[in-house]
Coordinates of N, CA and C in Angstrom, one line a residue:
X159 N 27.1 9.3 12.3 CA 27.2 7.9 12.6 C 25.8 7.3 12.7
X160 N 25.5 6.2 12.1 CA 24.1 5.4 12.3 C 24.5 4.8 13.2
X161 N 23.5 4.2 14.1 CA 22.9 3.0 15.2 C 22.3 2.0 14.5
X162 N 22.5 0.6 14.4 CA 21.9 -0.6 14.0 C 20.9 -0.5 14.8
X163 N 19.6 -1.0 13.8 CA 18.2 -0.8 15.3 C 17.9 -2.4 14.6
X164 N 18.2 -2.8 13.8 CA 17.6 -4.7 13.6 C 17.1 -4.8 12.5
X165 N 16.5 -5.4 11.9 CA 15.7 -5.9 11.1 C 14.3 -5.5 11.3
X166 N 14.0 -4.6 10.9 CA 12.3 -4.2 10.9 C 11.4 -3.7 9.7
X167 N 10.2 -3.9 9.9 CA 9.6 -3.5 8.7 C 9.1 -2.5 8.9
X168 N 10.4 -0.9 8.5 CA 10.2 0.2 9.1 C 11.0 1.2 7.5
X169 N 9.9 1.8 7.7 CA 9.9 2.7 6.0 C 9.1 4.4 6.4
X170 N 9.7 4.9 5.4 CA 8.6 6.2 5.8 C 8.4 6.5 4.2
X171 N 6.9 7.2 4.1 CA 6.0 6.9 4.8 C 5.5 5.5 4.0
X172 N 4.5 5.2 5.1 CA 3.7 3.9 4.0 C 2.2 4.6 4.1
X173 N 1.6 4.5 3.5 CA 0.4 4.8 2.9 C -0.8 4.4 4.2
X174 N -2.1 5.1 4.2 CA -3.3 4.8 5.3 C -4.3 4.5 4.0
X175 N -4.1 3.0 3.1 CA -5.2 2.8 2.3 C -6.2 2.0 3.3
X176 N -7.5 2.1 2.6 CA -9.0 1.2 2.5 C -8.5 0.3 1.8
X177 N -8.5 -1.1 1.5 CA -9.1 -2.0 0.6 C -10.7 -2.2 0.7
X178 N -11.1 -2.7 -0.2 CA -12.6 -3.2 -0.4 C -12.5 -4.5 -1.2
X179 N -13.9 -5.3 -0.4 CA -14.0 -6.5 -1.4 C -15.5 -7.0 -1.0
X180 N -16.0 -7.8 -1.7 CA -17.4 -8.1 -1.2 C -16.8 -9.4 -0.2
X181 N -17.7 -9.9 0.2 CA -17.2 -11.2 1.1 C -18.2 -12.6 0.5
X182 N -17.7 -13.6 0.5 CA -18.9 -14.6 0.0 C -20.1 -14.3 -0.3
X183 N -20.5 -13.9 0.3 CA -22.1 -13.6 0.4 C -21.9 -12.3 0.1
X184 N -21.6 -11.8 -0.7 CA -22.1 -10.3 -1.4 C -21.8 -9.3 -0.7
X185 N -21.6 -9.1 0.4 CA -21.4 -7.8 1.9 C -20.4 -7.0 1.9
X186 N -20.6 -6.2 1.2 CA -19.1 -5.3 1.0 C -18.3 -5.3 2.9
X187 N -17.2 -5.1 2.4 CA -15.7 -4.8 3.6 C -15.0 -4.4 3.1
X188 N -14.3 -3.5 4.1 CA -13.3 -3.0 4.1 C -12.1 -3.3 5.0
X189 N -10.7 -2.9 5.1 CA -10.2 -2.8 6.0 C -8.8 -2.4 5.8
X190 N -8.2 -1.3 6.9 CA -7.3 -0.5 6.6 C -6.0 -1.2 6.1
X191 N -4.9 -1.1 5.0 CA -3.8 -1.4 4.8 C -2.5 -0.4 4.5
X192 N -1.9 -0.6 5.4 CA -0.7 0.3 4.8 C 0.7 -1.0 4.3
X193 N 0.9 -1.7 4.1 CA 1.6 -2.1 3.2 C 1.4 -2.4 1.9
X194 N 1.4 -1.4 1.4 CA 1.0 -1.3 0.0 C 1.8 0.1 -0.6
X195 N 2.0 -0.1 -2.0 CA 2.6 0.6 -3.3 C 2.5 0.7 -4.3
X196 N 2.8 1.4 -5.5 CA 2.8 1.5 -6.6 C 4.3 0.2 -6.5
X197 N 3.7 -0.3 -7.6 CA 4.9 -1.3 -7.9 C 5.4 -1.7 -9.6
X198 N 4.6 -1.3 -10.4 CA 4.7 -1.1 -11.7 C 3.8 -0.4 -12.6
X199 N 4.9 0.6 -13.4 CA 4.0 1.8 -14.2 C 3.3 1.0 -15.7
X200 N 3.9 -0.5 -16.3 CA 3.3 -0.7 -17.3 C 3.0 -2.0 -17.4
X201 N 1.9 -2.9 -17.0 CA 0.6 -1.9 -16.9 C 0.5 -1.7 -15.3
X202 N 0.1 -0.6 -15.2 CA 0.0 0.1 -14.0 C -0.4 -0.7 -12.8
X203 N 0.4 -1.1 -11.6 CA -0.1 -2.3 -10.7 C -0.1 -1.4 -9.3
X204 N -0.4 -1.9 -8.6 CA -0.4 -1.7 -6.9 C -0.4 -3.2 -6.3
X205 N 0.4 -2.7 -5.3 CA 0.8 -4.3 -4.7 C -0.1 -3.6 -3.0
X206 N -0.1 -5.0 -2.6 CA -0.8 -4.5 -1.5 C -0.8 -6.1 -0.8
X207 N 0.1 -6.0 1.2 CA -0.1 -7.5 1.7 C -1.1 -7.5 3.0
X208 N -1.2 -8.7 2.5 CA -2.0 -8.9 4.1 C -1.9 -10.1 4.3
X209 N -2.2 -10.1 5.8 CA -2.2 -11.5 6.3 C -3.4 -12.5 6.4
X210 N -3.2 -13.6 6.0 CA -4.7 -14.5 5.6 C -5.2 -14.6 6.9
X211 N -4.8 -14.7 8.7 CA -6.1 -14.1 9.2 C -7.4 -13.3 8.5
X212 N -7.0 -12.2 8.0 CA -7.9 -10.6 8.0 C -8.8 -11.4 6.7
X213 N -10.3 -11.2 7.3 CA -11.3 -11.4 6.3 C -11.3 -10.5 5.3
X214 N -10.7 -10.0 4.5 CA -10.5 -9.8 3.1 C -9.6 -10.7 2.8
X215 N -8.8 -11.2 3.3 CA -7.7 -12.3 2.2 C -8.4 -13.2 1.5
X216 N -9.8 -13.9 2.5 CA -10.4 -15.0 0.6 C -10.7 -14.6 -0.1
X217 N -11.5 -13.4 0.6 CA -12.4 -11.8 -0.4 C -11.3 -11.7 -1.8
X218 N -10.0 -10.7 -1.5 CA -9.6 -10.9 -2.5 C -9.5 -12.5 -3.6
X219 N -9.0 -13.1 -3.1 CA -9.0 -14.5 -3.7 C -10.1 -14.8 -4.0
X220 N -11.0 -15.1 -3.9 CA -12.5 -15.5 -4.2 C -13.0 -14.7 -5.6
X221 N -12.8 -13.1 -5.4 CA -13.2 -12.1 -6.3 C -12.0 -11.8 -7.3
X222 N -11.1 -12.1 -7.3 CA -10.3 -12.1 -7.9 C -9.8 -10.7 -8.3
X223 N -10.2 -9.3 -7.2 CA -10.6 -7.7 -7.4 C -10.6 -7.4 -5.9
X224 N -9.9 -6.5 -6.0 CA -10.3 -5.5 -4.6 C -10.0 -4.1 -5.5
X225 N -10.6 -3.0 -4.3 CA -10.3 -1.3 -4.5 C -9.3 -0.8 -3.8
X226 N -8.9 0.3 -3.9 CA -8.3 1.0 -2.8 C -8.6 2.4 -2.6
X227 N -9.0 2.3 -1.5 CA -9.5 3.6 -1.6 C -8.5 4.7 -0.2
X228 N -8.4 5.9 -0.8 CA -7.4 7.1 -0.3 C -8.4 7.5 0.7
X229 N -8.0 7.6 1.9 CA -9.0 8.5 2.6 C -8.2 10.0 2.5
X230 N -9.3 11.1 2.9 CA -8.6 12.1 3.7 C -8.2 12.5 5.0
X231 N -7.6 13.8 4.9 CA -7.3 13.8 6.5 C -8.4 13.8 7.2
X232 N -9.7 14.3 6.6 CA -10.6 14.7 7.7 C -11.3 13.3 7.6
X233 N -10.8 12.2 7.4 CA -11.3 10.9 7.2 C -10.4 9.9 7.8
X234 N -10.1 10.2 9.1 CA -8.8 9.5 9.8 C -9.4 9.1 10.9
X235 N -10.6 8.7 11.5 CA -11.2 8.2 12.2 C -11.7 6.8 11.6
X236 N -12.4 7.4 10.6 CA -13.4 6.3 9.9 C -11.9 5.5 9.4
X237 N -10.9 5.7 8.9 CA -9.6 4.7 8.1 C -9.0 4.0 9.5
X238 N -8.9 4.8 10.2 CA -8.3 3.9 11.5 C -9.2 2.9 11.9
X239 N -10.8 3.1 12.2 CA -12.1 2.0 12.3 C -11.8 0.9 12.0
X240 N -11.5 0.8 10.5 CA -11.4 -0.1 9.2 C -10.6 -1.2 10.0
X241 N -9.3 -0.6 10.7 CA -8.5 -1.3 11.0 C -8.5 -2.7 12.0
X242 N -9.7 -1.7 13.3 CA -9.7 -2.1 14.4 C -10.3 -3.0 14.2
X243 N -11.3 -3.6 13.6 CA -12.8 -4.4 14.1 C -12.8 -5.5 12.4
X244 N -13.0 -6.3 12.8 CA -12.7 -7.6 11.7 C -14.4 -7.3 10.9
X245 N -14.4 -7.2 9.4 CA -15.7 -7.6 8.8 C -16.7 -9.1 8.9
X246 N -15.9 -10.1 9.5 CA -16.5 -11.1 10.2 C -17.8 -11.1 11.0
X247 N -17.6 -10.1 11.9 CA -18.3 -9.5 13.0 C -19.7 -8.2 13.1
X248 N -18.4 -7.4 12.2 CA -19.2 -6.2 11.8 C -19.3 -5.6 10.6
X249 N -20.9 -4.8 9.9 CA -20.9 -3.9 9.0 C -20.1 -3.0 9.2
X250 N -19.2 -3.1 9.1 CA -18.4 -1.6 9.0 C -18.9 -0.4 8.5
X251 N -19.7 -0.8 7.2 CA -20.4 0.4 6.7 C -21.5 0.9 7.0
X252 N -22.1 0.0 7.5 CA -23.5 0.2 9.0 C -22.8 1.5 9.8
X253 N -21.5 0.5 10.2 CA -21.2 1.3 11.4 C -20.6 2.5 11.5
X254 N -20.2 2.8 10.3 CA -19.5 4.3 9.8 C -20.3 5.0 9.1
X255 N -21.7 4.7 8.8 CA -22.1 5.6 7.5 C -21.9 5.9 6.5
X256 N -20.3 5.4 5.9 CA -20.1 5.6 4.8 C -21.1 4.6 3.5
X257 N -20.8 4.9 1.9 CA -21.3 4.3 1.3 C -20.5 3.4 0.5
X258 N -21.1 2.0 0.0 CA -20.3 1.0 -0.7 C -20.6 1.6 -1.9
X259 N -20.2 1.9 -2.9 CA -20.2 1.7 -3.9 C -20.1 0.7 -5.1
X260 N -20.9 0.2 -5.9 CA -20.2 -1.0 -6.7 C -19.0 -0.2 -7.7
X261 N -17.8 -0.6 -7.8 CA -16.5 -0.6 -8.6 C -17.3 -0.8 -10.2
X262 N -16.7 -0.2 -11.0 CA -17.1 -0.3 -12.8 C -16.6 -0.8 -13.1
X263 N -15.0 -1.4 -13.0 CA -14.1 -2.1 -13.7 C -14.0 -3.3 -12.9
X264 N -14.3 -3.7 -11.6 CA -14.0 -4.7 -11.0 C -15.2 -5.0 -10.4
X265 N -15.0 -6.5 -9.8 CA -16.2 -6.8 -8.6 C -15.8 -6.9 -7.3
X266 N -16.0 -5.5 -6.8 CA -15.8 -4.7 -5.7 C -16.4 -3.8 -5.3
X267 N -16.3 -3.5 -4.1 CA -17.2 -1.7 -3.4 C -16.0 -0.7 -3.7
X268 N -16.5 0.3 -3.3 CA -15.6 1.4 -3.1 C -16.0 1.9 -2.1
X269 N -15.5 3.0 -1.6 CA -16.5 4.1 -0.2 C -16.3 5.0 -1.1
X270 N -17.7 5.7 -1.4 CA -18.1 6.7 -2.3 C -17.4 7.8 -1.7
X271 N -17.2 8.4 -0.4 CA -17.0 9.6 0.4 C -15.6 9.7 -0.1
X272 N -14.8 8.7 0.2 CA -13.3 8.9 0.2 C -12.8 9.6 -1.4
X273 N -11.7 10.7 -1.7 CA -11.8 11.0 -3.0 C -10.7 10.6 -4.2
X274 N -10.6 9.3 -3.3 CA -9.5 8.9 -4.8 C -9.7 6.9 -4.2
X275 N -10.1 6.4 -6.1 CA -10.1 4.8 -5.5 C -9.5 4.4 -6.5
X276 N -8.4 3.2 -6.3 CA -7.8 2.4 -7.7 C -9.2 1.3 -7.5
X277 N -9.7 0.8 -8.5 CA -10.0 -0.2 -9.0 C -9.1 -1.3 -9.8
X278 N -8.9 -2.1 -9.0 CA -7.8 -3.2 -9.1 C -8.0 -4.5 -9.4
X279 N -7.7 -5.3 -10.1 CA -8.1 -6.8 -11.2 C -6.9 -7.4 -10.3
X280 N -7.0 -8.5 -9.8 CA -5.7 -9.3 -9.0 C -4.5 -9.9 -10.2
X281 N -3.8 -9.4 -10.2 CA -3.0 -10.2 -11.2 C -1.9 -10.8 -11.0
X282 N -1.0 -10.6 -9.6 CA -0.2 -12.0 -9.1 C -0.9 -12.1 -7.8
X283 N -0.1 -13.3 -6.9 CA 0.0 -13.4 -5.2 C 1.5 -13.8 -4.8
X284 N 1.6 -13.6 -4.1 CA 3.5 -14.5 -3.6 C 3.3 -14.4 -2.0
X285 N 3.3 -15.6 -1.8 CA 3.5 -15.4 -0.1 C 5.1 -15.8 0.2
X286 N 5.0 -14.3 1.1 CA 6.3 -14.1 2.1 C 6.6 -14.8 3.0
X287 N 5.3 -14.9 3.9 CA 5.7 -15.1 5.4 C 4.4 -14.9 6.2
X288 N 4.8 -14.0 7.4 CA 3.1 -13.7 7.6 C 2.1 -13.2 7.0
X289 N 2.7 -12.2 5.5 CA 1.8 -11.7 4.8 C 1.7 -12.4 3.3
X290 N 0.8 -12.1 2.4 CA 0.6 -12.3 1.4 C 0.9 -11.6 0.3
X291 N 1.7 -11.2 -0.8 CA 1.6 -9.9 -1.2 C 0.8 -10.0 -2.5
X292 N -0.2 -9.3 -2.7 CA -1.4 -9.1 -3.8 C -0.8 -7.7 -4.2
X293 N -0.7 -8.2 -6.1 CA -0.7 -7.3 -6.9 C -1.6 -7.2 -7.7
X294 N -2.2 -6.4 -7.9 CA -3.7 -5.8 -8.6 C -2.8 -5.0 -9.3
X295 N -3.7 -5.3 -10.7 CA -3.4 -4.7 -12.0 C -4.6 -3.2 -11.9
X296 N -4.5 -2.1 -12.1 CA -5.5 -1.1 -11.9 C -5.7 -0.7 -13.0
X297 N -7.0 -0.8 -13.2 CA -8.1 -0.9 -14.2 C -8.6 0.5 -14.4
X298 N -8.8 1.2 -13.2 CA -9.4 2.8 -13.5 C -8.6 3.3 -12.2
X299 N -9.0 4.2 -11.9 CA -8.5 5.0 -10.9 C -10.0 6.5 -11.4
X300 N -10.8 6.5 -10.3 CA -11.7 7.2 -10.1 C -11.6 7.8 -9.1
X301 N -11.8 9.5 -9.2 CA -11.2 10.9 -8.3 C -12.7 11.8 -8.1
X302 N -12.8 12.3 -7.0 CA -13.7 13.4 -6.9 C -13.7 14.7 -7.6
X303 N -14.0 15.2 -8.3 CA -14.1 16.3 -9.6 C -13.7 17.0 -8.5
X304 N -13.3 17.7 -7.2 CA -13.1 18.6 -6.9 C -11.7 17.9 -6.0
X305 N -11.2 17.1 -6.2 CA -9.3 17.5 -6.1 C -9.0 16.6 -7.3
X306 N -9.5 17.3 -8.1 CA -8.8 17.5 -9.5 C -8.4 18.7 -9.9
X307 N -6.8 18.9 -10.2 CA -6.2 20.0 -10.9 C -6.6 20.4 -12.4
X308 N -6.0 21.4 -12.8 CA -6.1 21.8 -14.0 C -5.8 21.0 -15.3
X309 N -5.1 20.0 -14.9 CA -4.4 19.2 -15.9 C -5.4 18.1 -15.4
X310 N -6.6 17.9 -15.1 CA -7.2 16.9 -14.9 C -6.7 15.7 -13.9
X311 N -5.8 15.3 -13.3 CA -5.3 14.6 -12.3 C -5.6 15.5 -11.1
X312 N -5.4 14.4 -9.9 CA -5.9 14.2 -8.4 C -4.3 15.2 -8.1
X313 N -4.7 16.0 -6.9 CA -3.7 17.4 -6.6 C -3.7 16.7 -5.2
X314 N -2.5 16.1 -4.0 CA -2.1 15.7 -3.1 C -2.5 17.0 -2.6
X315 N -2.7 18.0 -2.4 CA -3.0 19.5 -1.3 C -4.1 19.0 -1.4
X316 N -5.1 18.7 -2.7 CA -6.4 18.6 -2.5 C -6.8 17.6 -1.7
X317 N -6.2 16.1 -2.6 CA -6.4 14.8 -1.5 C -6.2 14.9 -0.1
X318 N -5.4 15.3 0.5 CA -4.7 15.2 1.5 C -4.9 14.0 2.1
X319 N -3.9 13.0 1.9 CA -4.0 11.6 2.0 C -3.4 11.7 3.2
X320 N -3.5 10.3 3.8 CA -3.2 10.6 5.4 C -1.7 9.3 5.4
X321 N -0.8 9.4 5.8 CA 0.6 8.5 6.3 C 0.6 7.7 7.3
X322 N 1.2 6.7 7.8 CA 0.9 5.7 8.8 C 2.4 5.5 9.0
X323 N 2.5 6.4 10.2 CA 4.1 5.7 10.8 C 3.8 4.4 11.6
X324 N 4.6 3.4 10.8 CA 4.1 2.1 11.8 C 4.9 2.0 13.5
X325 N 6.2 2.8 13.4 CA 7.3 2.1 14.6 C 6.2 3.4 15.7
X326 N 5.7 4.5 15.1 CA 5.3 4.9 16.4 C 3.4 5.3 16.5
X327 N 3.2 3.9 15.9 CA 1.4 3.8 15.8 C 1.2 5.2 15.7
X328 N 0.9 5.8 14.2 CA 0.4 7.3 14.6 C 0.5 7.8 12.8
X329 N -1.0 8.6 13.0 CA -1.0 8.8 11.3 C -0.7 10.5 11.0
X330 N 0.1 10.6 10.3 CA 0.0 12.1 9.8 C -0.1 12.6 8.4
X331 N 0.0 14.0 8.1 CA -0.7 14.9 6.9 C 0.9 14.6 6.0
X332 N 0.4 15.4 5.0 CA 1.7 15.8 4.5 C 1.8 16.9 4.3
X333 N 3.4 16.9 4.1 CA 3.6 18.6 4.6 C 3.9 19.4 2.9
X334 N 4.5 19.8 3.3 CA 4.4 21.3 1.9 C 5.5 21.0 0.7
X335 N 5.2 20.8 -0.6 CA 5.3 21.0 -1.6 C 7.1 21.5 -1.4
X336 N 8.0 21.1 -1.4 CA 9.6 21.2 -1.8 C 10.2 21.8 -2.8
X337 N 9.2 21.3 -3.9 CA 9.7 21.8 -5.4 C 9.9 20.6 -6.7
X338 N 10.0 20.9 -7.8 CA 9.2 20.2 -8.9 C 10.1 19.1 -8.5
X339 N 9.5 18.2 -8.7 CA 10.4 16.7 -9.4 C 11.2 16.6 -11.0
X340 N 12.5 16.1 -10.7 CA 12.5 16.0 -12.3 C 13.2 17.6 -12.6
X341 N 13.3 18.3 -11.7 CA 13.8 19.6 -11.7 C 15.2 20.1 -10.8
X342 N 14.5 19.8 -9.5 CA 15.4 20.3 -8.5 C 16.8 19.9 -8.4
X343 N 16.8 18.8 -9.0 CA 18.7 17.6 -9.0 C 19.1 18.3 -10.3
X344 N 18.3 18.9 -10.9 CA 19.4 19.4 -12.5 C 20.4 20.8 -11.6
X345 N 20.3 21.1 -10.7 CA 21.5 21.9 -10.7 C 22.7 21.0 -10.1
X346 N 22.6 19.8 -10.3 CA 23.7 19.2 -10.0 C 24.0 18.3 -11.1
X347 N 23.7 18.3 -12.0 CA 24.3 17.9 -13.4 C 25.1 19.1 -13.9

């Protein structure tokens, strides 16, 4: 038997991305988003909302480009930071030591450290409500040569990307490998 718990914006998991964007004045930011997705494989998009308080909202609009960058697990301090403290105020990247990188396909930073970033071209907007939702068309997708598999793509054991339960503020790993996709439902055909 289910319990009605209401209307919420409650999903598992949603993702612990970085966005990046320069700000008027050239000054790279960041700041943490988890509503965000893969939302179309042709051409390859990622959707991602925020709300037009957070100083990246003109950033994106302005630049017409943001990044996204994957942190790791052992990169769950510095992704939570992102969150806390408005780029209005502060270098975030002063204040984390990480490094901006300029983006190749877009006009954007990246954080060099983190090992997986979409480079993203803005290609719709639609406002919801409190948030905004920005779809970036992705342009490259650039990976650390060392959580790359055999087959040349980024290996989630290697990434180890980090999850954001929103209903109980709190980020975790991912856990262990189930079995193939695309495989395991054929004993039920």
């Amino acid at each position: 038997m289910k319990k009605s718990i209401g209307a919420k914006s409650l999903i598992f998991p949603t993702p612990t991305w970085v966005l990046c964007t320069y700000d008027e004045s050239g000054k790279p930011n960041a700041m943490t988003a988890a509503w965000a997705g893969i939302c179309c494989s042709k051409p390859p998009c990622v959707s991602v909302s925020l709300r037009q308080a957070t100083y990246s909202y003109a950033a994106v609009q302005a630049r017409k480009a943001f990044t996204l960058c994957v942190p790791s697990e052992s990169q769950v301090v510095e992704a939570d930071y992102f969150g806390l403290v408005s780029g209005r105020n502060v270098d975030k990247f002063a204040a984390t030591s990480l490094t901006a990188s300029p983006a190749l396909s877009v006009d954007a930073p990246y954080i060099e450290e983190f090992p997986l970033v979409l480079e993203c071209r803005l290609k719709e907007q639609l406002d919801l409500g409190l948030h905004t939702l920005f779809v970036g068309e992705i342009l490259d997708v650039r990976a650390d040569v060392d959580v790359l598999g055999e087959n040349g793509l980024p290996e989630i054991d290697k990434v180890k990307p980090i999850v954001y339960a929103a209903q109980m503020s709190s980020y975790h790993g991912i856990g262990a490998c189930l079995g193939p996709a695309f495989e395991l439902g054929k004993e039920r055909l």
